[in-house]
Coordinates of C-alpha atoms in Angstrom, one line a residue:
Chain R
M1 CA 0.0 0.0 0.0
G2 CA 2.7 2.4 0.9
F3 CA 5.2 2.0 -1.9
A4 CA 2.4 1.1 -4.4
G5 CA 0.9 4.5 -3.6
I6 CA 4.3 6.3 -4.1
A7 CA 4.7 4.6 -7.3
V8 CA 1.2 5.7 -8.6
G9 CA 1.9 9.3 -7.3
A10 CA 5.1 9.2 -9.2
A11 CA 3.4 8.0 -12.3
M12 CA 0.9 10.9 -12.0
A13 CA 3.6 13.5 -11.7
G14 CA 5.2 12.3 -14.9
L15 CA 7.7 9.5 -14.1
R16 CA 7.3 6.0 -15.6
P17 CA 7.7 3.8 -12.5
I18 CA 7.6 0.0 -12.3
C19 CA 6.2 -1.3 -9.1
E20 CA 7.2 -4.7 -8.2
F21 CA 5.2 -6.9 -5.8
M22 CA 7.1 -10.0 -4.2
T23 CA 4.1 -11.9 -5.4
F24 CA 0.6 -10.6 -6.4
N25 CA -0.8 -12.0 -3.3
F26 CA 0.9 -9.1 -1.5
S27 CA -0.8 -6.9 -4.0
M28 CA -4.1 -7.4 -2.2
Q29 CA -2.8 -5.1 0.5
A30 CA -2.1 -2.5 -2.0
I31 CA -5.0 -3.3 -4.3
D32 CA -6.8 0.0 -3.6
Q33 CA -3.8 1.9 -5.1
V34 CA -3.8 -0.3 -8.1
I35 CA -7.6 -0.2 -8.9
N36 CA -8.8 3.3 -7.3
S37 CA -5.7 5.2 -7.8
A38 CA -4.1 3.9 -11.0
A39 CA -6.8 2.0 -13.1
K40 CA -9.7 4.3 -12.7
T41 CA -7.9 7.9 -12.8
Y42 CA -7.7 8.3 -16.6
Y43 CA -11.4 7.8 -16.9
M44 CA -12.3 9.8 -13.7
S45 CA -10.3 12.8 -14.7
G46 CA -11.9 12.8 -18.2
G47 CA -8.7 12.0 -20.0
L48 CA -6.7 14.6 -18.1
Q49 CA -4.5 12.6 -15.9
N50 CA -2.3 9.6 -17.2
V51 CA -1.0 7.0 -14.9
P52 CA 1.8 5.2 -17.0
I53 CA 2.8 2.7 -14.4
V54 CA 3.6 -1.0 -14.6
F55 CA 2.9 -3.3 -11.7
R56 CA 4.8 -6.6 -12.1
G57 CA 5.5 -9.7 -10.1
P58 CA 4.9 -13.4 -9.8
N59 CA 1.4 -14.6 -10.0
G60 CA -0.3 -18.0 -9.1
A61 CA 1.0 -21.2 -7.6
S62 CA 4.7 -21.7 -6.6
A63 CA 6.1 -24.7 -5.0
G64 CA 4.8 -25.7 -1.4
V65 CA 3.8 -22.0 -0.4
A66 CA 0.2 -22.8 0.7
A67 CA -2.9 -20.8 0.5
Q68 CA -1.9 -17.3 1.2
H69 CA 0.9 -17.2 -1.3
S70 CA -0.5 -19.3 -4.2
Q71 CA -3.5 -17.1 -5.7
C72 CA -3.9 -16.4 -9.3
F73 CA -5.1 -12.7 -9.9
A74 CA -5.6 -12.9 -13.7
A75 CA -9.4 -12.9 -13.2
W76 CA -9.3 -10.2 -10.5
Y77 CA -7.3 -7.7 -12.5
G78 CA -8.8 -8.7 -15.7
H79 CA -12.2 -7.5 -14.5
C80 CA -11.2 -3.9 -14.1
P81 CA -11.7 -1.4 -17.0
G82 CA -8.8 1.0 -17.0
L83 CA -6.1 -1.7 -16.4
K84 CA -4.2 -3.6 -19.1
V85 CA -3.2 -7.1 -17.9
V86 CA -0.5 -9.2 -19.6
S87 CA 0.6 -12.7 -18.8
P88 CA 3.9 -14.0 -20.4
W89 CA 4.7 -17.6 -21.0
N90 CA 8.2 -17.8 -22.4
A91 CA 11.4 -15.6 -22.4
E92 CA 10.3 -13.9 -25.5
D93 CA 6.9 -12.9 -24.1
A94 CA 8.5 -11.7 -21.0
K95 CA 10.9 -9.3 -22.8
G96 CA 8.4 -8.1 -25.4
L97 CA 5.6 -7.5 -23.1
I98 CA 7.5 -5.8 -20.4
K99 CA 8.9 -3.3 -22.9
S100 CA 5.5 -2.8 -24.4
A101 CA 4.1 -2.2 -20.9
I102 CA 6.6 0.4 -19.8
R103 CA 6.1 2.4 -23.3
D104 CA 2.3 2.2 -22.6
N105 CA 0.7 5.3 -21.1
N106 CA -1.9 3.3 -19.1
P107 CA -1.4 1.2 -16.0
V108 CA -0.2 -2.3 -16.9
V109 CA -0.3 -5.3 -14.6
M110 CA 2.2 -7.9 -15.7
L111 CA 1.5 -11.3 -14.1
E112 CA 4.8 -13.4 -14.3
N113 CA 5.2 -16.9 -12.9
E114 CA 7.8 -17.8 -10.4
L115 CA 8.2 -21.4 -11.7
M116 CA 9.0 -20.0 -15.1
Y117 CA 11.7 -17.8 -14.1
G118 CA 14.3 -20.7 -14.3
V119 CA 13.2 -22.2 -17.5
A120 CA 15.3 -21.7 -20.6
F121 CA 13.7 -21.1 -23.9
E122 CA 15.0 -20.8 -27.5
F123 CA 15.4 -17.0 -28.1
P124 CA 14.8 -16.1 -31.8
Q125 CA 17.1 -13.6 -33.4
E126 CA 14.6 -10.8 -33.7
A127 CA 13.8 -11.0 -30.0
Q128 CA 17.3 -10.3 -29.3
S129 CA 17.0 -6.7 -30.6
K130 CA 16.8 -3.7 -28.1
D131 CA 13.6 -2.6 -29.5
F132 CA 11.7 -6.0 -29.7
L133 CA 8.2 -5.2 -28.5
I134 CA 5.1 -7.6 -28.4
P135 CA 1.9 -5.5 -28.9
I136 CA -0.6 -5.7 -25.9
G137 CA -3.8 -7.2 -26.9
K138 CA -2.5 -9.8 -29.5
A139 CA -2.5 -13.4 -28.8
K140 CA 0.1 -15.9 -30.4
I141 CA -0.7 -19.3 -32.0
E142 CA 2.0 -21.4 -30.4
R143 CA 1.1 -24.6 -32.4
Q144 CA -1.1 -24.9 -35.5
G145 CA -3.9 -27.5 -35.4
T146 CA -7.1 -28.6 -36.9
H147 CA -9.2 -30.6 -34.5
I148 CA -9.5 -28.5 -31.2
T149 CA -8.4 -25.1 -30.0
V150 CA -6.7 -24.9 -26.6
V151 CA -6.4 -21.5 -25.1
A152 CA -4.2 -20.8 -22.1
H153 CA -2.0 -18.1 -20.5
S154 CA 1.2 -18.3 -18.5
R155 CA 2.5 -21.6 -17.3
P156 CA -0.3 -23.7 -18.5
V157 CA 0.8 -23.0 -22.0
G158 CA 3.7 -25.2 -21.6
H159 CA 1.6 -27.9 -20.3
C160 CA -0.9 -27.4 -23.3
V161 CA 2.1 -27.6 -25.7
E162 CA 3.1 -30.9 -24.0
A163 CA -0.4 -32.3 -24.1
A164 CA -0.5 -31.4 -27.7
A165 CA 2.6 -33.3 -28.4
V166 CA 1.3 -36.5 -26.7
L167 CA -2.1 -36.3 -28.6
A168 CA -0.2 -35.6 -31.8
K169 CA 0.9 -39.3 -31.5
E170 CA -2.7 -40.4 -31.4
G171 CA -3.6 -38.2 -34.4
I172 CA -5.3 -35.5 -32.7
E173 CA -3.8 -32.0 -33.8
C174 CA -4.3 -29.3 -31.3
E175 CA -4.1 -25.6 -32.0
V176 CA -2.6 -24.1 -28.9
I177 CA -3.0 -20.4 -28.3
N178 CA -1.0 -18.3 -25.8
M179 CA -3.1 -15.5 -24.9
R180 CA -0.2 -13.2 -23.8
T181 CA -2.9 -10.6 -22.9
I182 CA -5.6 -11.0 -20.5
R183 CA -7.1 -7.4 -20.8
P184 CA -7.9 -6.4 -23.6
M185 CA -8.5 -9.9 -24.6
D186 CA -7.7 -11.1 -28.2
I187 CA -10.9 -12.7 -28.8
E188 CA -10.6 -12.5 -32.6
T189 CA -7.7 -15.0 -32.7
I190 CA -9.6 -17.4 -30.6
E191 CA -12.8 -16.9 -32.5
A192 CA -11.0 -17.4 -35.9
S193 CA -9.4 -20.5 -34.4
V194 CA -12.7 -22.0 -33.1
M195 CA -14.4 -21.4 -36.5
K196 CA -11.6 -23.5 -37.9
T197 CA -11.4 -26.4 -35.5
N198 CA -15.0 -26.4 -34.0
H199 CA -13.9 -27.3 -30.4
L200 CA -12.6 -25.2 -27.4
V201 CA -10.7 -26.0 -24.3
T202 CA -9.6 -23.3 -22.0
V203 CA -6.8 -23.8 -19.5
E204 CA -5.7 -21.5 -16.5
G205 CA -4.1 -22.0 -13.2
G206 CA -6.8 -19.9 -11.3
W207 CA -10.0 -20.8 -9.8
P208 CA -13.0 -21.7 -12.0
Q209 CA -15.8 -19.4 -11.0
F210 CA -15.6 -16.1 -12.6
G211 CA -12.2 -16.9 -14.3
V212 CA -10.4 -16.4 -17.5
G213 CA -11.8 -19.5 -19.0
A214 CA -15.3 -18.4 -18.0
E215 CA -14.8 -15.0 -19.8
I216 CA -13.5 -16.7 -23.0
C217 CA -16.6 -19.0 -23.0
A218 CA -19.0 -16.3 -22.5
R219 CA -17.5 -14.2 -25.2
I220 CA -17.4 -17.1 -27.8
M221 CA -21.1 -17.6 -26.9
E222 CA -21.7 -13.9 -27.8
G223 CA -19.8 -14.0 -31.0
P224 CA -20.0 -15.5 -34.5
A225 CA -17.9 -18.5 -33.3
F226 CA -20.8 -20.1 -31.2
N227 CA -22.5 -21.4 -34.4
F228 CA -19.2 -23.2 -35.3
L229 CA -19.0 -25.2 -31.9
D230 CA -19.6 -28.8 -32.2
A231 CA -19.4 -29.5 -28.5
P232 CA -19.7 -27.2 -25.4
A233 CA -16.5 -25.6 -24.4
V234 CA -14.6 -27.0 -21.4
R235 CA -12.6 -25.2 -18.8
V236 CA -9.6 -26.7 -17.2
T237 CA -8.9 -24.8 -14.1
G238 CA -7.3 -24.9 -10.6
T239 CA -9.3 -26.7 -8.1
D240 CA -11.8 -24.6 -6.3
V241 CA -10.0 -24.6 -2.9
P242 CA -7.4 -22.5 -1.2
M243 CA -4.1 -24.1 -2.2
P244 CA -3.2 -26.8 0.3
Y245 CA 0.3 -27.2 1.6
A246 CA 0.9 -31.1 1.3
K247 CA 2.6 -31.9 -2.0
I248 CA 0.2 -34.6 -3.2
L249 CA -2.7 -32.2 -2.5
E250 CA -1.0 -29.3 -4.1
D251 CA -0.1 -31.3 -7.3
N252 CA -3.7 -32.1 -7.8
C253 CA -4.9 -28.6 -7.2
V254 CA -3.1 -27.2 -10.4
P255 CA -4.0 -28.3 -14.0
Q256 CA -1.7 -30.9 -15.1
V257 CA -1.0 -32.4 -18.5
K258 CA -3.1 -35.3 -17.9
D259 CA -6.2 -33.1 -17.0
I260 CA -5.6 -31.1 -20.2
I261 CA -5.5 -34.4 -22.2
F262 CA -8.8 -35.6 -20.4
A263 CA -10.5 -32.5 -21.2
I264 CA -9.6 -32.5 -24.9
K265 CA -10.8 -36.1 -25.3
K266 CA -14.0 -35.4 -23.4
T267 CA -14.6 -32.5 -25.8
L268 CA -13.7 -34.4 -29.0
N269 CA -16.0 -37.2 -27.6
I270 CA -13.1 -39.8 -27.7
Chain A
M1 CA 34.5 -48.6 35.4
R2 CA 32.6 -47.5 38.4
K3 CA 35.7 -46.1 39.9
M4 CA 36.4 -44.1 36.7
L5 CA 32.9 -42.8 36.8
A6 CA 33.1 -41.7 40.3
A7 CA 36.4 -39.9 39.8
V8 CA 34.9 -38.1 36.7
S9 CA 31.8 -37.1 38.5
R10 CA 34.1 -35.7 41.4
V11 CA 36.1 -33.7 38.9
L12 CA 33.1 -32.4 37.2
S13 CA 31.2 -31.5 40.4
G14 CA 33.8 -28.7 40.7
A15 CA 37.5 -29.2 41.7
A16 CA 37.6 -31.9 44.2
Q17 CA 35.0 -30.8 47.0
K18 CA 34.8 -33.0 49.9
P19 CA 31.3 -34.9 49.8
A20 CA 30.3 -33.8 53.3
S21 CA 30.7 -30.1 52.5
R22 CA 29.2 -30.4 49.1
V23 CA 25.4 -30.3 50.3
L24 CA 26.1 -27.2 52.4
V25 CA 27.9 -25.6 49.6
G26 CA 25.1 -26.6 47.3
S27 CA 22.3 -25.0 49.5
R28 CA 24.4 -21.7 49.9
N29 CA 24.9 -21.5 45.8
F30 CA 21.3 -22.3 44.7
A31 CA 18.2 -20.4 45.8
N32 CA 14.6 -21.6 45.4
D33 CA 13.5 -18.4 43.7
A34 CA 14.7 -15.3 42.1
T35 CA 13.4 -11.8 42.4
F36 CA 13.4 -9.3 39.4
E37 CA 12.7 -5.6 39.5
I38 CA 10.7 -4.0 36.7
K39 CA 11.0 -0.6 35.6
K40 CA 8.0 1.6 37.0
C41 CA 5.5 2.7 34.3
D42 CA 4.4 6.2 33.9
L43 CA 0.7 6.3 35.2
H44 CA -2.1 8.3 33.5
R45 CA -5.4 8.5 35.7
L46 CA -4.6 5.3 37.5
E47 CA -3.8 4.9 41.2
E48 CA -1.8 1.6 40.8
G49 CA 0.4 0.5 38.0
P50 CA 1.5 -3.0 37.3
P51 CA 3.8 -4.7 40.0
V52 CA 7.5 -3.5 40.2
T53 CA 9.0 -6.6 41.5
T54 CA 8.2 -10.3 40.3
V55 CA 9.5 -13.5 41.7
L56 CA 10.4 -16.5 39.5
T57 CA 10.1 -19.9 41.5
R58 CA 12.2 -22.8 40.8
E59 CA 9.5 -25.1 39.3
D60 CA 8.4 -22.1 37.0
G61 CA 11.9 -21.6 35.9
L62 CA 12.4 -25.2 35.3
R63 CA 9.2 -25.3 33.2
Y64 CA 10.0 -22.3 31.1
Y65 CA 13.5 -23.9 30.5
R66 CA 12.0 -27.2 29.5
M67 CA 9.6 -25.5 27.1
M68 CA 12.3 -23.3 25.7
Q69 CA 14.6 -26.3 25.1
T70 CA 11.7 -28.3 23.5
V71 CA 11.1 -25.5 21.2
R72 CA 14.7 -25.1 20.4
R73 CA 15.2 -28.8 19.4
M74 CA 12.0 -28.8 17.5
E75 CA 13.2 -25.7 15.5
L76 CA 16.6 -27.3 14.9
K77 CA 15.0 -30.5 13.6
A78 CA 12.7 -28.4 11.4
D79 CA 15.7 -26.6 10.0
Q80 CA 17.4 -30.0 9.2
L81 CA 14.1 -31.3 7.5
Y82 CA 14.0 -28.1 5.6
K83 CA 17.5 -28.4 4.2
Q84 CA 16.6 -32.0 3.2
K85 CA 13.6 -30.5 1.3
I86 CA 11.3 -32.5 3.4
I87 CA 9.5 -29.3 4.5
R88 CA 8.7 -27.4 1.4
G89 CA 7.9 -23.7 0.7
F90 CA 8.6 -21.4 3.5
C91 CA 9.9 -22.3 6.9
H92 CA 10.5 -19.4 9.5
L93 CA 12.2 -20.7 12.4
C94 CA 12.5 -19.3 16.0
D95 CA 15.5 -21.0 17.4
G96 CA 17.1 -18.4 19.5
Q97 CA 13.8 -16.5 20.0
E98 CA 12.2 -19.2 22.2
A99 CA 12.1 -16.8 25.1
C100 CA 9.6 -14.6 23.2
C101 CA 6.9 -17.2 22.9
V102 CA 7.5 -18.8 26.3
G103 CA 7.6 -15.4 28.0
M104 CA 4.5 -14.3 26.4
E105 CA 2.7 -17.4 27.4
A106 CA 3.9 -16.9 30.9
G107 CA 2.4 -13.5 30.9
I108 CA -1.1 -14.3 29.8
N109 CA -3.8 -16.9 30.4
P110 CA -4.8 -19.7 28.2
T111 CA -8.2 -17.9 27.6
D112 CA -6.5 -14.9 26.2
H113 CA -6.2 -14.5 22.5
L114 CA -3.1 -14.5 20.6
I115 CA -2.1 -13.9 17.0
T116 CA 1.1 -13.7 15.3
A117 CA 2.9 -13.3 12.0
Y118 CA 4.7 -16.1 10.0
R119 CA 7.3 -17.1 12.7
A120 CA 4.6 -19.2 14.4
H121 CA 6.1 -22.6 15.5
G122 CA 6.9 -21.5 19.0
F123 CA 3.7 -20.0 19.7
T124 CA 1.8 -23.0 18.4
F125 CA 3.7 -25.1 20.9
T126 CA 3.2 -22.7 23.8
R127 CA -0.5 -22.4 23.0
G128 CA -0.9 -26.2 23.6
L129 CA -0.1 -28.2 20.4
S130 CA 2.2 -31.1 20.6
V131 CA 5.5 -31.2 18.7
R132 CA 4.1 -34.1 16.9
E133 CA 1.3 -32.1 15.4
I134 CA 3.6 -29.3 14.6
L135 CA 6.1 -31.4 12.7
A136 CA 3.4 -33.4 11.0
E137 CA 2.0 -30.1 9.7
L138 CA 5.3 -29.0 8.5
T139 CA 5.8 -32.3 6.7
G140 CA 2.3 -32.0 5.1
R141 CA 0.8 -35.0 6.9
R142 CA -2.8 -35.6 7.8
G143 CA -2.0 -35.7 11.4
G144 CA -0.8 -32.0 11.5
C145 CA -2.7 -29.5 13.2
A146 CA -4.2 -28.2 9.9
K147 CA -4.3 -31.6 8.5
G148 CA -1.3 -30.8 6.1
K149 CA -3.2 -28.1 4.4
G150 CA -1.7 -25.1 6.1
G151 CA 1.9 -25.7 6.3
S152 CA 4.4 -23.5 8.3
M153 CA 2.7 -20.3 8.4
H154 CA -0.9 -21.4 9.0
M155 CA -1.2 -23.3 12.3
Y156 CA -4.0 -22.6 14.6
A157 CA -4.9 -23.7 18.1
K158 CA -7.6 -22.8 20.7
N159 CA -7.4 -18.9 21.3
F160 CA -4.5 -18.9 18.9
Y161 CA -5.3 -17.4 15.5
G162 CA -2.2 -18.4 13.6
G163 CA 0.4 -17.9 11.6
N164 CA -0.3 -15.1 9.0
G165 CA 1.7 -15.1 5.7
I166 CA 0.8 -11.6 4.6
V167 CA 3.2 -9.2 6.5
G168 CA 1.3 -6.9 8.5
A169 CA -2.0 -8.6 8.3
Q170 CA -1.8 -9.9 11.8
V171 CA -2.0 -6.3 13.1
V172 CA -5.4 -5.5 11.8
E173 CA -6.7 -9.1 12.5
D174 CA -5.7 -8.7 16.0
G175 CA -7.6 -5.3 16.3
D176 CA -10.7 -7.0 15.0
C177 CA -10.3 -9.8 17.5
M178 CA -10.1 -7.3 20.3
L179 CA -13.3 -5.8 19.1
S180 CA -15.2 -9.1 19.3

């Protein structure tokens, strides 16, 4: 609350601060500053006062840190108009999105993942340039497919890619979409994909009720892609409990590769 | 063997004292209780403040010492388990700070309410839970005080409201506890 407020004030005065939360669980203490002071200000001031701030930090489940340190805030921050919310998966996403977030004149919340910090990725040549940017509000198709669309953000994207590799051996080609941005959501990419494959599974680490998957399903229903669905869309989410501490319980409370495969097969009626 | 043990014990009991005089010397050296002076508080609209002296009896002293020793050994074991990765996540220990929880417990009643931040193992023990339940909770077992679901920072007991992971959260919760 203290330093978050200082950062917001600095942003209003003309600086471009980056406010880092140790994990977004601690941002709950400061969430009044993020929402009321940062997110709503541009609208409330009639366009007069910009707040070019970036809030970043690890989000979601880590390893063995129990209930108060494992919540996913994608749905909470994605709910608020005035904020932009991004969620990188790999190293390229992390670099491009943080640069775009800092250059953006609006408050941006960047939800990283602690377990992804240590994972190494292939870094393509163009991503190594100093001015490499990823536009906020654009999703990326990580893997082309024809049978089913699987949409995820952050760490679960890796699980989806693994699940797709396993299912490819059985002849099921999954199209994996890495959302990259939660708000504003790139629903056009998802719709175009669903209109091609006719099936949809969403995967996220957060809780199911009012989550990112729920929003995707609602928007698909409201848009042209609904007529192309051959089966109800299925959400794979974290279990609807506060994160337990014991390892065996914790492993079963986050979506695993086998849960994603199960959901895909259920949707495809296999 | 017995002669050797007797010789060793005579040496250890302090530089070859004669057995007959040892008892007398013993009663001169060790009192049954100790008196402590406490600094007088400034009083505002009160006639009497808290007492300015306090007496620690031998049984109480030994009891506190035993509690502190137990907490110390429990914390050292938890440290070892944490380094072996049997305890996961966070493990905030209070070896070295046992006097805080034991001293607190000495000053309050079991019916008083207590809340603390994440360095909670010592307080959990002094509030009545067994070492077995605490270590079971740390290792994520069903026999733990929170059935393995809470872990190091989320241990609760009667009139003890945990263990809070978010820094500063216990201050506000404490205020709300007092209101009720």
